[in-house]
Amino acid sequence: MQSSPLQPASSGRSDRLDPGVAKRIQQVHLRTHRLMNTALAGSYRSTFRGTGIEFEEVRPYIPGDDVRSIDWNVTARTGEPFVKLFREERELTVNLIVDTAITLDFGTQRWSKLEGAAQLTALITMVALHNQDRVGLTLFGSEPGLHLQPSKGMHHTQRLIRSVMMAPVAHGRSDYSAVLQAAERTLHRRSLLFFISDFHAAAHDSEWVEILARLERRHDVIAVRVVDPLEEALPEVGRLRLGALDGPGQLEVDTSSAAVRDAWEQEAQERRRVIQAGLARARVSHFDLDLGGDLADPLVAFFRRREMSRGGA
């Protein structure tokens, strides 16, 4: 069998923004604009609520008003019945925690896993901005990295995309516990929290599930597993060279061997089982971002499932 070279999709990242990287960032930005639509924004709005309700005004009582809304102080002062009106405090704070470990600098599709995470970051940010919500970003690898405070605006969106795609590769194993503990200390206001990773280090960190569970009790936490199709199953194409899935260097496998393909799939299934079991213990909602398909579809499907589970309320 001839060797079939299959290299990771290079993100082209470096310490400075060369024309190739600038073009990739622009592609992500333009593609996200095409993926974003009013239906997705509306689904987001109906799925995720604000932090509560706030008083708006009082007005004269109208027959049929709920008597429980009568403002007795104003009624006593004026001698006429008045009711309190409230409105939903709609604005959400959205925080994105994105893994930049070396395992995400891998891809056999059009995008690397990190570029897929950048597109998801952009899509969530644009949907949130469409609904006047603020978005913040934290990058991490072997330790917490760049942190951008929640903000609004297209310039902020572009900065988020660029920050993810230009993030330096973290060569150590991702430390979920450290970044989640940092979020626990710093996120005081209830927020919608997206935790985006390939979760390759999940089996090596014994504390992240407990910390994530504590965060879920205070915030609305959603975990997103970024996955390349080749990580789940090997194609039968003979000898295959590819970047190692769990670090630097290269890996060569003989995909013509059924035993090799079966072992690969069994390892993928065990990795997935560990991740899903941890997220279930933490009671955290989650979905997969499969780079083999349209990157907007998993987010749309998740919003719809959430909306249906809450009765569309």
XYZ file of N, CA and C in Angstrom, residues 10 19 22 41 53-54 77 96 102 111 118 121 129 134 141 166 184 213 224-225 227 235 241 247 253 264:
78
model
N -3.711 23.431 8.624
C -2.913 24.402 9.360
C -3.691 25.681 9.565
N -0.478 37.799 5.894
C -1.628 37.885 4.984
C -2.470 36.610 4.950
N -4.660 36.603 8.016
C -5.668 37.656 7.861
C -6.783 37.188 6.931
N -31.282 33.820 15.431
C -31.294 34.847 16.470
C -32.572 34.776 17.293
N -36.754 40.227 36.185
C -37.651 41.285 35.731
C -37.350 42.543 36.526
N -37.667 43.676 35.947
C -37.444 44.930 36.655
C -38.677 45.821 36.520
N -52.197 56.813 48.265
C -51.811 58.219 48.146
C -52.738 58.985 47.213
N -17.581 33.009 26.825
C -17.054 31.885 26.055
C -15.694 31.496 26.621
N -2.819 22.124 21.971
C -2.264 21.689 20.692
C -3.148 20.660 20.006
N -11.428 23.073 7.963
C -11.015 23.869 9.112
C -10.323 22.990 10.144
N -13.361 28.912 16.497
C -13.423 30.349 16.196
C -14.725 30.690 15.474
N -17.464 30.586 18.004
C -17.333 31.800 18.808
C -17.963 32.986 18.084
N -25.131 39.525 19.965
C -25.164 40.961 19.670
C -26.472 41.358 19.005
N -24.127 41.109 25.839
C -22.678 41.309 25.885
C -21.980 39.953 25.873
N -5.162 26.914 28.049
C -4.500 25.675 27.656
C -4.064 24.987 28.930
N -5.629 33.519 16.547
C -4.232 33.893 16.748
C -3.684 33.382 18.072
N -15.098 30.593 38.242
C -15.882 30.551 39.477
C -15.589 31.770 40.348
N -19.896 21.480 37.828
C -21.212 21.327 38.469
C -21.532 22.537 39.344
N -19.350 22.354 24.692
C -19.303 22.041 23.262
C -18.031 21.242 22.984
N -18.199 20.016 22.486
C -17.047 19.181 22.129
C -16.773 19.348 20.642
N -15.004 18.179 17.371
C -14.490 16.873 16.949
C -14.285 16.828 15.440
N -10.704 6.153 7.783
C -11.070 5.687 6.443
C -10.122 4.559 6.032
N -0.425 8.957 7.190
C 0.386 9.809 8.066
C -0.431 11.034 8.439
N -0.886 15.621 20.598
C 0.306 16.412 20.830
C 1.095 16.613 19.547
N -0.488 5.162 10.687
C -1.350 4.016 10.964
C -1.681 3.303 9.655
N -9.129 1.900 16.905
C -9.259 3.363 16.827
C -10.662 3.794 17.254
